[in-house]
Structures are given as C-alpha cells and as structure tokens.
C-alpha cells in the first residue's frame, strides 16, 4: 500500500513538472501591453522635486477650465489639510499700542487662528473717520527677521546704485515702506508674521523653515509633531497652518469697521508671494492679488513652509495663480527663478484671462535687471495696480515718499500687559491634536444616514479621496479593450 501511494505521488510530480516545462517552452506569460511598452502611469515616471519644470497649459474652453478649477482648488485644500475646512473659532483679536504718524497710524495685533495659536502683526490705518477703506493683507516672506527686517546701510547703498531704492529708511525696511505707502493711499494694511518669525514663536523658525531631521519624541500614535509620519499622514503641515492663518487674517481684516470687505487684496514677495498666491486661489473674498517673484514654471518654493504632500502633483504655481482668474492679478518677475515668466507661464496665463473675457485684468511686471526683490520699482507697479482696481483716485505715477521706520521695540506685540504665549514641543503636539480632533469631529458628522446625507458625504469624503489618489474610477465608456493573447 505504501509503495502504491509513493508511486502515485511520483507520477503526479512528473506531470506537474512536465506541464510547467511545456508552458515555459511554448508561450511567454500573457501581457497587457506589447513587449517594451509601459503604462502611462505617473508613478513610473522619474521623481519630481521643486526644481523641476511645471508648465501650465491654457484650457480650450470655459467648460474645461471650470472642471479643472474645481479639481485643482480642491487638491490645494486637501494637501494643506483644509478639507474639510477647520472650524472657525472666535478670533479674540486684541489691538493695542497705537502709534500716530503724519497721515496714518500703526497698531499691534494678535488673534487666535486655532484656540491658543496666535497670529501676530502690525496694522496700518489711514487717519480719518467715517470712511471704509480697502483692506490689504501683506505677508512678509523670507526676509531676515520678517516684519522686523532691517536691510542695513550697506545693502541700502548698493540698492541706491542699482536704482532699486530711493530713500534710506524705506530701503532699510522695504516691508514697512509698502505698508506705509498703502496706508497713505487710503488702505488698511495688515502685515502679519509667518510662523517662526518676529512675534510668532510658538513654533520655532528652525522647526517651521529649517526642518531636516526626524524627532523620535514627536512621533507617537497619540502625540506627534510637524513633519512626522503621523502628521504627514493626516496632511498636517506648516504650509497648511500658514494658509489657515492667512484665511483667518482675512476674517480679522474683514471684521474691522473701517474696512470695505468688497475691496480686499493680498500682496507679498518670495515666501510671501507663495502665501499670496495660495490665499488668492482658495479664498473667494480676495478681489485683487499681487504675488511677487514667486509665480513661475521653474522653482516652486524653496522652504518647507511652501511645500506639502500632494500639492503639486500634476500642477504648479502658474496654475495656482490661474485659479484667481478672471479677477485682477499682477505678478512680478526678477533675475531669479521667475526670469523666464515672460515666455514660460505668463503667455498661457494671459490666454486663460482672454478666454474668460478679462485679458486686461492680468499683468506681468518683469524687471530682470534686479535680483529677487520687492523693491521700490516693483512696489510702484503694485501701487498703480491697486490704485486702478480699487479706484483710489491718485494721479499717476504714484511716487513713494520717505518713511519713519519703526523699531523692533515699537512693533513687537508682546509686553507685560500682553504676555507672550507659551510654545515649544508640548504646544506643537497639542495644536496638531486639536486640529486632528476637529477634522475627525467634522468627518463623523458627515457619516451618511440617508440619501441626502450620503450626497454630502460623497462631496467631502469622496472628493477628498479622489484628490489623495489623484484619480477616480473610470467610467465604463473609458475602458479600453485590446486582445493581446489567445489560448485554446
């Protein structure tokens, strides 16, 4: 009996081996594509970094652009961790320390974008009563010390020689100069800090803008910090926090009794140009945008605060700027990564504006004789653009005049009566936990109970998943069938 079983097993083994050898000799494994052909799958393409090429192709029709706009705007919000949008809690805004100059005032501001997380800045207002003025959001960008930036005498003297600046104090603080000139023109300006700059120190500069090494103590399942796998998996980033701060800064500016909420603008350069471009793309209340030295098909933003997962998959900065169309927008270019904007990016942006019937609502101010800047020459172009579109009524050209430069002590928002809030790793963990819990609470409320609530669930959760995956399931009509093998 034992010999019979062994004999049968031996025969079966010979049969299986024989079949395998026959198949191997007679036919190659079945293939979906022809030999050497690979699917057009983005995941098989070379990895792309921020220094790649990010072209924008103008759409062929308004209908095509309407669909594309919805998808790209949603992608930006999802990537920034703002889908669904966080709950707008009370700002608890504080305005204090009023300084009066010739025709304007400067005040110190702080408010909460998330509970316990503060946005800080300077508020410039024209002197006058009973009027409502345009409101301008002014993110500063990556200039040293941000809102407290002082270029120094050597830099100003070099700028004089190049024709980049005209006055000593304005040249030492071009950031203050633009805020003051806009206030003199009749605008309320909020000049607010990026995370880790000036008075915004609850999350440090090194974490927000120079992160390079993982922190094991900031990566647990119940308590995590920025840039950790836990945070990235939840789409929590410095860029998302700064975008949220810009949205809440819009809330603050709009709430002021002397601001005309129908005339809100944003302008900043470099990293401030990124903030301007992204805010204008996602915030419908912004009516004029001037992102400086940032919009291009080339380098997309060199700081950790300008990048987040999923953001630039299949898109880039020119298309982000295009999301603002057909509203008035001026972009500036210099001798940096924006220097080719006149031939790469702006022609396509202009085509889009023309398609939407607004060809005179977009402008490129290209001065590539200057390096990366928001200098006197570029600021003058911005003043003219806002003068025109907000109908301020000033004769052209608008000539910027010298300023009284405020010191750091005059500008800082914190003092004994307004103590600086706590920050550091524990605060960072608490902030991200609070953000996560708010998102989870919103998603829980969306759980479908009937057909109507299921539609809302699909609109938020389904659309979010679509953005994360970068694709949706194909329709039946989109499936392609082609016979590549035939077997008897």
Short mmCIF file of N, CA and C in Angstrom, two decimals, residues 238-407:
data_model
loop_
_atom_site.label_atom_id
_atom_site.label_comp_id
_atom_site.label_asym_id
_atom_site.label_seq_id
_atom_site.Cartn_x
_atom_site.Cartn_y
_atom_site.Cartn_z
N UNK A 238 3.28 72.81 8.06
CA UNK A 238 3.50 74.24 8.29
C UNK A 238 2.80 75.05 7.22
N UNK A 239 2.86 74.58 5.98
CA UNK A 239 2.17 75.30 4.91
C UNK A 239 0.67 75.36 5.18
N UNK A 240 0.10 74.27 5.64
CA UNK A 240 -1.32 74.28 5.97
C UNK A 240 -1.65 75.25 7.08
N UNK A 241 -0.80 75.30 8.11
CA UNK A 241 -1.02 76.24 9.20
C UNK A 241 -0.93 77.68 8.71
N UNK A 242 0.06 77.96 7.85
CA UNK A 242 0.20 79.33 7.35
C UNK A 242 -0.94 79.72 6.42
N UNK A 243 -1.42 78.77 5.63
CA UNK A 243 -2.58 79.06 4.78
C UNK A 243 -3.80 79.34 5.64
N UNK A 244 -3.98 78.55 6.70
CA UNK A 244 -5.09 78.79 7.62
C UNK A 244 -4.95 80.14 8.30
N UNK A 245 -3.73 80.51 8.71
CA UNK A 245 -3.51 81.83 9.31
C UNK A 245 -3.90 82.94 8.34
N UNK A 246 -3.61 82.76 7.05
CA UNK A 246 -3.98 83.77 6.05
C UNK A 246 -5.49 83.87 5.90
N UNK A 247 -6.18 82.74 5.95
CA UNK A 247 -7.64 82.76 5.88
C UNK A 247 -8.22 83.46 7.10
N UNK A 248 -7.67 83.18 8.28
CA UNK A 248 -8.16 83.84 9.49
C UNK A 248 -7.76 85.32 9.52
N UNK A 249 -6.62 85.66 8.90
CA UNK A 249 -6.24 87.07 8.77
C UNK A 249 -7.25 87.81 7.90
N UNK A 250 -7.78 87.12 6.90
CA UNK A 250 -8.85 87.70 6.08
C UNK A 250 -10.09 87.94 6.93
N UNK A 251 -10.42 86.99 7.80
CA UNK A 251 -11.54 87.16 8.73
C UNK A 251 -11.33 88.39 9.60
N UNK A 252 -10.10 88.52 10.13
CA UNK A 252 -9.79 89.66 11.00
C UNK A 252 -9.93 90.98 10.26
N UNK A 253 -9.33 91.06 9.08
CA UNK A 253 -9.36 92.31 8.32
C UNK A 253 -10.80 92.68 7.95
N UNK A 254 -11.57 91.69 7.55
CA UNK A 254 -12.95 91.93 7.15
C UNK A 254 -13.80 92.40 8.32
N UNK A 255 -13.41 92.02 9.54
CA UNK A 255 -14.21 92.37 10.72
C UNK A 255 -14.03 93.82 11.17
N UNK A 256 -13.00 94.50 10.67
CA UNK A 256 -12.72 95.86 11.11
C UNK A 256 -13.76 96.83 10.56
N UNK A 257 -14.25 97.74 11.38
CA UNK A 257 -15.33 98.64 10.94
C UNK A 257 -14.92 99.61 9.84
N UNK A 258 -13.62 99.88 9.70
CA UNK A 258 -13.17 100.82 8.67
C UNK A 258 -12.69 100.14 7.40
N UNK A 259 -12.97 98.85 7.25
CA UNK A 259 -12.56 98.10 6.06
C UNK A 259 -13.77 97.78 5.19
N UNK A 260 -13.63 98.06 3.91
CA UNK A 260 -14.64 97.72 2.91
C UNK A 260 -14.40 96.28 2.47
N UNK A 261 -15.23 95.35 2.91
CA UNK A 261 -15.00 93.93 2.66
C UNK A 261 -15.14 93.55 1.19
N UNK A 262 -15.67 94.45 0.37
CA UNK A 262 -15.77 94.16 -1.07
C UNK A 262 -14.47 94.51 -1.79
N UNK A 263 -13.52 95.12 -1.07
CA UNK A 263 -12.24 95.50 -1.67
C UNK A 263 -11.10 94.97 -0.80
N UNK A 264 -10.82 93.68 -0.93
CA UNK A 264 -9.74 93.05 -0.19
C UNK A 264 -8.67 92.57 -1.17
N UNK A 265 -7.41 92.80 -0.83
CA UNK A 265 -6.30 92.38 -1.70
C UNK A 265 -5.24 91.69 -0.87
N UNK A 266 -4.35 90.99 -1.55
CA UNK A 266 -3.21 90.37 -0.89
C UNK A 266 -1.98 90.58 -1.76
N UNK A 267 -0.87 90.93 -1.12
CA UNK A 267 0.39 91.07 -1.85
C UNK A 267 1.56 90.77 -0.94
N UNK A 268 2.50 90.00 -1.44
CA UNK A 268 3.72 89.66 -0.73
C UNK A 268 4.72 89.14 -1.73
N UNK A 269 5.98 89.03 -1.31
CA UNK A 269 7.04 88.60 -2.22
C UNK A 269 7.75 87.38 -1.65
N UNK A 270 8.36 86.60 -2.55
CA UNK A 270 9.10 85.41 -2.17
C UNK A 270 8.15 84.45 -1.44
N UNK A 271 8.49 84.03 -0.21
CA UNK A 271 7.56 83.19 0.53
C UNK A 271 6.24 83.88 0.76
N UNK A 272 6.27 85.22 0.87
CA UNK A 272 5.02 85.97 0.96
C UNK A 272 4.26 85.95 -0.35
N UNK A 273 4.98 85.78 -1.47
CA UNK A 273 4.33 85.60 -2.76
C UNK A 273 3.60 84.27 -2.83
N UNK A 274 4.22 83.23 -2.25
CA UNK A 274 3.55 81.93 -2.17
C UNK A 274 2.28 82.04 -1.35
N UNK A 275 2.37 82.69 -0.18
CA UNK A 275 1.18 82.85 0.66
C UNK A 275 0.10 83.64 -0.07
N UNK A 276 0.51 84.68 -0.79
CA UNK A 276 -0.46 85.50 -1.54
C UNK A 276 -1.15 84.67 -2.62
N UNK A 277 -0.35 83.94 -3.38
CA UNK A 277 -0.87 83.12 -4.49
C UNK A 277 -1.84 82.06 -3.98
N UNK A 278 -1.49 81.38 -2.88
CA UNK A 278 -2.33 80.30 -2.37
C UNK A 278 -3.59 80.86 -1.73
N UNK A 279 -3.48 81.95 -0.97
CA UNK A 279 -4.68 82.54 -0.38
C UNK A 279 -5.64 82.98 -1.46
N UNK A 280 -5.13 83.65 -2.50
CA UNK A 280 -5.99 84.11 -3.59
C UNK A 280 -6.65 82.93 -4.30
N UNK A 281 -5.98 81.79 -4.34
CA UNK A 281 -6.53 80.61 -5.03
C UNK A 281 -7.69 79.99 -4.28
N UNK A 282 -7.69 80.10 -2.94
CA UNK A 282 -8.70 79.37 -2.15
C UNK A 282 -9.68 80.27 -1.42
N UNK A 283 -9.41 81.58 -1.35
CA UNK A 283 -10.24 82.50 -0.56
C UNK A 283 -11.04 83.41 -1.49
N UNK A 284 -12.33 83.17 -1.66
CA UNK A 284 -13.12 83.95 -2.63
C UNK A 284 -13.29 85.42 -2.27
N UNK A 285 -13.02 85.80 -1.02
CA UNK A 285 -13.20 87.20 -0.63
C UNK A 285 -12.11 88.11 -1.18
N UNK A 286 -10.97 87.56 -1.58
CA UNK A 286 -9.89 88.37 -2.15
C UNK A 286 -10.29 88.81 -3.55
N UNK A 287 -10.20 90.13 -3.81
CA UNK A 287 -10.64 90.65 -5.11
C UNK A 287 -9.50 91.13 -5.99
N UNK A 288 -8.30 91.37 -5.42
CA UNK A 288 -7.12 91.74 -6.21
C UNK A 288 -5.92 91.02 -5.61
N UNK A 289 -5.04 90.50 -6.47
CA UNK A 289 -3.88 89.75 -5.98
C UNK A 289 -2.62 90.21 -6.69
N UNK A 290 -1.53 90.38 -5.90
CA UNK A 290 -0.22 90.75 -6.46
C UNK A 290 0.86 89.87 -5.83
N UNK A 291 1.01 88.63 -6.30
CA UNK A 291 2.11 87.78 -5.82
C UNK A 291 3.41 88.15 -6.52
N UNK A 292 4.44 88.49 -5.75
CA UNK A 292 5.69 88.99 -6.33
C UNK A 292 6.77 87.91 -6.30
N UNK A 293 7.56 87.86 -7.36
CA UNK A 293 8.72 86.98 -7.55
C UNK A 293 8.51 85.56 -7.02
N UNK A 294 7.40 84.96 -7.39
CA UNK A 294 7.16 83.58 -6.98
C UNK A 294 6.47 82.75 -8.05
N UNK A 295 5.60 83.35 -8.84
CA UNK A 295 4.85 82.60 -9.84
C UNK A 295 5.74 82.32 -11.04
N UNK A 296 5.99 81.04 -11.33
CA UNK A 296 6.80 80.66 -12.48
C UNK A 296 6.63 79.18 -12.77
N UNK A 297 7.17 78.74 -13.90
CA UNK A 297 7.17 77.32 -14.23
C UNK A 297 8.42 76.64 -13.69
N UNK A 298 9.29 77.41 -13.06
CA UNK A 298 10.55 76.88 -12.54
C UNK A 298 10.40 76.60 -11.04
N UNK A 299 11.43 76.90 -10.25
CA UNK A 299 11.44 76.56 -8.83
C UNK A 299 10.13 76.99 -8.15
N UNK A 300 9.57 76.09 -7.37
CA UNK A 300 8.21 76.27 -6.86
C UNK A 300 8.13 76.75 -5.41
N UNK A 301 9.26 76.99 -4.78
CA UNK A 301 9.24 77.42 -3.39
C UNK A 301 10.27 76.65 -2.61
N UNK A 302 11.29 77.34 -2.12
CA UNK A 302 12.46 76.65 -1.57
C UNK A 302 12.43 76.37 -0.09
N UNK A 303 11.29 76.56 0.56
CA UNK A 303 11.22 76.37 2.01
C UNK A 303 10.21 75.29 2.35
N UNK A 304 10.43 74.64 3.49
CA UNK A 304 9.46 73.64 3.95
C UNK A 304 8.08 74.24 4.16
N UNK A 305 8.01 75.55 4.41
CA UNK A 305 6.70 76.18 4.64
C UNK A 305 5.95 76.45 3.35
N UNK A 306 6.58 76.19 2.20
CA UNK A 306 5.93 76.43 0.90
C UNK A 306 5.57 75.12 0.19
N UNK A 307 5.77 74.01 0.87
CA UNK A 307 5.56 72.71 0.25
C UNK A 307 4.83 71.77 1.20
N UNK A 308 3.99 70.93 0.62
CA UNK A 308 3.31 69.90 1.41
C UNK A 308 2.95 68.74 0.49
N UNK A 309 2.72 67.59 1.07
CA UNK A 309 2.42 66.39 0.30
C UNK A 309 1.19 66.60 -0.59
N UNK A 310 1.24 66.08 -1.80
CA UNK A 310 0.14 66.06 -2.77
C UNK A 310 -0.09 67.39 -3.49
N UNK A 311 0.56 68.46 -3.06
CA UNK A 311 0.21 69.79 -3.52
C UNK A 311 0.45 70.00 -5.02
N UNK A 312 1.63 69.63 -5.50
CA UNK A 312 1.98 69.95 -6.88
C UNK A 312 2.01 68.71 -7.78
N UNK A 313 1.16 67.76 -7.49
CA UNK A 313 1.03 66.58 -8.35
C UNK A 313 0.21 66.97 -9.57
N UNK A 314 0.85 67.04 -10.72
CA UNK A 314 0.15 67.38 -11.95
C UNK A 314 -0.22 68.84 -12.09
N UNK A 315 0.35 69.69 -11.27
CA UNK A 315 0.04 71.12 -11.33
C UNK A 315 1.22 71.91 -10.78
N UNK A 316 1.11 73.23 -10.73
CA UNK A 316 2.21 74.05 -10.25
C UNK A 316 1.78 75.48 -10.02
N UNK A 317 2.75 76.35 -9.73
CA UNK A 317 2.45 77.70 -9.28
C UNK A 317 1.70 78.55 -10.30
N UNK A 318 2.00 78.40 -11.58
CA UNK A 318 1.28 79.20 -12.58
C UNK A 318 -0.20 78.84 -12.56
N UNK A 319 -0.49 77.56 -12.45
CA UNK A 319 -1.90 77.16 -12.41
C UNK A 319 -2.56 77.60 -11.10
N UNK A 320 -1.80 77.60 -10.00
CA UNK A 320 -2.37 78.12 -8.75
C UNK A 320 -2.75 79.58 -8.91
N UNK A 321 -1.88 80.36 -9.56
CA UNK A 321 -2.21 81.76 -9.83
C UNK A 321 -3.41 81.85 -10.75
N UNK A 322 -3.51 80.93 -11.70
CA UNK A 322 -4.62 80.94 -12.66
C UNK A 322 -5.97 80.71 -11.98
N UNK A 323 -5.97 80.07 -10.82
CA UNK A 323 -7.23 79.84 -10.11
C UNK A 323 -7.91 81.15 -9.72
N UNK A 324 -7.16 82.24 -9.71
CA UNK A 324 -7.71 83.55 -9.33
C UNK A 324 -8.44 84.22 -10.49
N UNK A 325 -8.19 83.76 -11.71
CA UNK A 325 -8.83 84.35 -12.90
C UNK A 325 -10.35 84.21 -12.80
N UNK A 326 -11.08 85.23 -13.28
CA UNK A 326 -10.66 86.40 -14.08
C UNK A 326 -10.44 87.67 -13.25
N UNK A 327 -10.27 87.54 -11.94
CA UNK A 327 -10.11 88.73 -11.10
C UNK A 327 -8.73 89.36 -11.33
N UNK A 328 -8.57 90.66 -11.04
CA UNK A 328 -7.33 91.38 -11.34
C UNK A 328 -6.11 90.80 -10.61
N UNK A 329 -5.07 90.52 -11.36
CA UNK A 329 -3.86 89.93 -10.79
C UNK A 329 -2.63 90.45 -11.53
N UNK A 330 -1.65 90.93 -10.76
CA UNK A 330 -0.36 91.30 -11.33
C UNK A 330 0.71 90.43 -10.68
N UNK A 331 1.57 89.83 -11.48
CA UNK A 331 2.69 89.06 -10.97
C UNK A 331 3.97 89.78 -11.36
N UNK A 332 5.01 89.63 -10.54
CA UNK A 332 6.28 90.27 -10.86
C UNK A 332 7.35 89.21 -11.09
N UNK A 333 8.35 89.59 -11.89
CA UNK A 333 9.47 88.69 -12.19
C UNK A 333 10.77 89.46 -12.03
N UNK A 334 11.83 88.73 -11.67
CA UNK A 334 13.15 89.32 -11.46
C UNK A 334 14.21 88.34 -11.96
N UNK A 335 15.46 88.66 -11.70
CA UNK A 335 16.55 87.79 -12.12
C UNK A 335 16.72 86.65 -11.12
N UNK A 336 15.71 85.80 -11.07
CA UNK A 336 15.71 84.63 -10.20
C UNK A 336 14.95 83.53 -10.95
N UNK A 337 14.30 82.63 -10.26
CA UNK A 337 13.57 81.54 -10.93
C UNK A 337 12.36 82.02 -11.71
N UNK A 338 12.01 83.30 -11.57
CA UNK A 338 10.87 83.85 -12.32
C UNK A 338 11.30 84.56 -13.61
N UNK A 339 12.59 84.56 -13.93
CA UNK A 339 13.10 85.40 -15.01
C UNK A 339 12.57 85.02 -16.39
N UNK A 340 12.10 83.79 -16.57
CA UNK A 340 11.57 83.36 -17.87
C UNK A 340 10.05 83.45 -17.94
N UNK A 341 9.45 84.10 -16.97
CA UNK A 341 7.99 84.15 -16.91
C UNK A 341 7.37 84.78 -18.16
N UNK A 342 8.08 85.72 -18.78
CA UNK A 342 7.53 86.40 -19.96
C UNK A 342 7.30 85.44 -21.12
N UNK A 343 8.08 84.36 -21.18
CA UNK A 343 7.94 83.39 -22.28
C UNK A 343 7.44 82.03 -21.82
N UNK A 344 7.54 81.75 -20.53
CA UNK A 344 7.09 80.47 -19.98
C UNK A 344 6.16 80.72 -18.80
N UNK A 345 4.90 80.61 -19.03
CA UNK A 345 3.94 80.77 -17.94
C UNK A 345 2.99 81.91 -18.14
N UNK A 346 3.53 83.12 -18.35
CA UNK A 346 2.63 84.26 -18.49
C UNK A 346 1.84 84.24 -19.80
N UNK A 347 2.42 83.84 -20.94
CA UNK A 347 1.59 83.77 -22.15
C UNK A 347 0.38 82.86 -21.97
N UNK A 348 0.55 81.73 -21.30
CA UNK A 348 -0.56 80.82 -21.07
C UNK A 348 -1.55 81.40 -20.07
N UNK A 349 -1.03 82.10 -19.05
CA UNK A 349 -1.91 82.76 -18.09
C UNK A 349 -2.74 83.83 -18.79
N UNK A 350 -2.11 84.57 -19.69
CA UNK A 350 -2.82 85.60 -20.46
C UNK A 350 -3.89 84.98 -21.36
N UNK A 351 -3.58 83.83 -21.95
CA UNK A 351 -4.56 83.14 -22.79
C UNK A 351 -5.80 82.77 -21.98
N UNK A 352 -5.59 82.32 -20.76
CA UNK A 352 -6.73 81.97 -19.91
C UNK A 352 -7.58 83.19 -19.62
N UNK A 353 -6.94 84.30 -19.24
CA UNK A 353 -7.69 85.52 -18.95
C UNK A 353 -8.46 85.98 -20.19
N UNK A 354 -7.85 85.88 -21.36
CA UNK A 354 -8.54 86.26 -22.60
C UNK A 354 -9.73 85.35 -22.85
N UNK A 355 -9.56 84.06 -22.61
CA UNK A 355 -10.66 83.11 -22.78
C UNK A 355 -11.84 83.47 -21.89
N UNK A 356 -11.53 83.98 -20.68
CA UNK A 356 -12.57 84.34 -19.72
C UNK A 356 -13.08 85.76 -19.91
N UNK A 357 -12.63 86.43 -20.99
CA UNK A 357 -13.08 87.79 -21.28
C UNK A 357 -12.49 88.85 -20.40
N UNK A 358 -11.27 88.61 -19.89
CA UNK A 358 -10.66 89.55 -18.94
C UNK A 358 -9.18 89.76 -19.26
N UNK A 359 -8.85 89.93 -20.53
CA UNK A 359 -7.44 90.00 -20.94
C UNK A 359 -6.69 91.18 -20.33
N UNK A 360 -7.42 92.26 -19.96
CA UNK A 360 -6.77 93.42 -19.37
C UNK A 360 -6.70 93.33 -17.85
N UNK A 361 -7.09 92.20 -17.28
CA UNK A 361 -7.10 92.04 -15.83
C UNK A 361 -5.88 91.29 -15.30
N UNK A 362 -4.93 91.00 -16.16
CA UNK A 362 -3.71 90.32 -15.73
C UNK A 362 -2.51 91.05 -16.31
N UNK A 363 -1.44 91.13 -15.52
CA UNK A 363 -0.25 91.88 -15.94
C UNK A 363 0.99 91.21 -15.39
N UNK A 364 2.06 91.26 -16.17
CA UNK A 364 3.39 90.83 -15.72
C UNK A 364 4.28 92.05 -15.62
N UNK A 365 4.84 92.29 -14.44
CA UNK A 365 5.83 93.34 -14.24
C UNK A 365 7.19 92.64 -14.16
N UNK A 366 7.90 92.62 -15.27
CA UNK A 366 9.17 91.89 -15.36
C UNK A 366 10.33 92.87 -15.40
N UNK A 367 11.17 92.84 -14.36
CA UNK A 367 12.36 93.69 -14.29
C UNK A 367 13.54 92.80 -13.91
N UNK A 368 14.07 92.10 -14.90
CA UNK A 368 15.09 91.10 -14.60
C UNK A 368 16.48 91.71 -14.45
N UNK A 369 16.57 93.05 -14.48
CA UNK A 369 17.85 93.67 -14.13
C UNK A 369 18.09 93.64 -12.63
N UNK A 370 17.04 93.32 -11.86
CA UNK A 370 17.15 93.24 -10.40
C UNK A 370 17.07 91.78 -9.95
N UNK A 371 17.75 91.49 -8.85
CA UNK A 371 17.63 90.17 -8.26
C UNK A 371 16.31 90.02 -7.52
N UNK A 372 16.19 88.94 -6.78
CA UNK A 372 14.98 88.61 -6.02
C UNK A 372 14.62 89.78 -5.11
N UNK A 373 13.40 90.33 -5.26
CA UNK A 373 13.12 91.58 -4.56
C UNK A 373 11.64 91.90 -4.48
N UNK A 374 11.33 92.88 -3.61
CA UNK A 374 10.10 93.68 -3.70
C UNK A 374 10.54 95.12 -3.49
N UNK A 375 11.32 95.61 -4.46
CA UNK A 375 11.98 96.91 -4.31
C UNK A 375 11.07 98.07 -4.72
N UNK A 376 11.65 99.27 -4.68
CA UNK A 376 10.88 100.48 -4.99
C UNK A 376 10.21 100.39 -6.36
N UNK A 377 10.91 99.85 -7.35
CA UNK A 377 10.38 99.78 -8.72
C UNK A 377 9.17 98.85 -8.78
N UNK A 378 9.28 97.69 -8.16
CA UNK A 378 8.16 96.74 -8.16
C UNK A 378 7.01 97.23 -7.28
N UNK A 379 7.35 97.87 -6.18
CA UNK A 379 6.29 98.40 -5.31
C UNK A 379 5.49 99.47 -6.05
N UNK A 380 6.18 100.31 -6.83
CA UNK A 380 5.48 101.36 -7.58
C UNK A 380 4.47 100.75 -8.56
N UNK A 381 4.84 99.65 -9.19
CA UNK A 381 3.91 98.97 -10.11
C UNK A 381 2.71 98.43 -9.35
N UNK A 382 2.95 97.91 -8.15
CA UNK A 382 1.86 97.39 -7.33
C UNK A 382 0.92 98.51 -6.89
N UNK A 383 1.48 99.67 -6.49
CA UNK A 383 0.63 100.80 -6.08
C UNK A 383 -0.29 101.21 -7.23
N UNK A 384 0.26 101.26 -8.43
CA UNK A 384 -0.53 101.65 -9.59
C UNK A 384 -1.65 100.65 -9.86
N UNK A 385 -1.34 99.36 -9.71
CA UNK A 385 -2.34 98.31 -9.95
C UNK A 385 -3.50 98.42 -8.96
N UNK A 386 -3.17 98.62 -7.68
CA UNK A 386 -4.23 98.75 -6.67
C UNK A 386 -4.98 100.06 -6.82
N UNK A 387 -4.27 101.13 -7.18
CA UNK A 387 -4.92 102.42 -7.41
C UNK A 387 -5.98 102.30 -8.50
N UNK A 388 -5.63 101.57 -9.54
CA UNK A 388 -6.56 101.39 -10.67
C UNK A 388 -7.76 100.54 -10.29
N UNK A 389 -7.52 99.40 -9.68
CA UNK A 389 -8.60 98.44 -9.48
C UNK A 389 -9.44 98.74 -8.24
N UNK A 390 -8.89 99.47 -7.29
CA UNK A 390 -9.70 99.89 -6.14
C UNK A 390 -10.22 101.32 -6.29
N UNK A 391 -9.92 101.92 -7.46
CA UNK A 391 -10.41 103.27 -7.77
C UNK A 391 -10.09 104.25 -6.64
N UNK A 392 -8.81 104.29 -6.27
CA UNK A 392 -8.37 105.16 -5.18
C UNK A 392 -8.25 106.61 -5.63
N UNK A 393 -8.12 106.85 -6.92
CA UNK A 393 -8.17 108.21 -7.44
C UNK A 393 -6.88 108.99 -7.37
N UNK A 394 -5.74 108.34 -7.16
CA UNK A 394 -4.47 109.06 -7.09
C UNK A 394 -3.90 109.28 -8.49
N UNK A 395 -3.34 110.46 -8.75
CA UNK A 395 -2.72 110.70 -10.06
C UNK A 395 -1.50 109.80 -10.25
N UNK A 396 -1.29 109.39 -11.48
CA UNK A 396 -0.15 108.52 -11.81
C UNK A 396 0.99 109.35 -12.40
N UNK A 397 2.24 108.94 -12.22
CA UNK A 397 2.67 107.79 -11.43
C UNK A 397 2.62 108.09 -9.93
N UNK A 398 2.47 107.05 -9.15
CA UNK A 398 2.46 107.20 -7.69
C UNK A 398 3.90 107.14 -7.19
N UNK A 399 4.31 108.19 -6.53
CA UNK A 399 5.70 108.30 -6.06
C UNK A 399 5.75 108.00 -4.57
N UNK A 400 6.45 106.94 -4.22
CA UNK A 400 6.63 106.59 -2.81
C UNK A 400 7.53 107.63 -2.14
N UNK A 401 7.17 108.07 -0.96
CA UNK A 401 7.97 109.05 -0.22
C UNK A 401 8.61 108.39 1.00
N UNK A 402 9.55 109.09 1.61
CA UNK A 402 10.30 108.55 2.73
C UNK A 402 9.39 108.25 3.92
N UNK A 403 9.81 107.30 4.74
CA UNK A 403 9.01 106.86 5.89
C UNK A 403 9.75 107.13 7.19
N UNK A 404 9.02 107.05 8.28
CA UNK A 404 9.62 106.94 9.61
C UNK A 404 9.64 105.45 9.93
N UNK A 405 10.81 104.87 10.01
CA UNK A 405 10.93 103.43 10.22
C UNK A 405 10.73 103.10 11.70
N UNK A 406 9.85 102.15 11.97
CA UNK A 406 9.59 101.72 13.34
C UNK A 406 10.65 100.72 13.79
N UNK A 407 11.00 100.78 15.06
CA UNK A 407 11.97 99.84 15.62
C UNK A 407 11.27 98.55 16.04
#
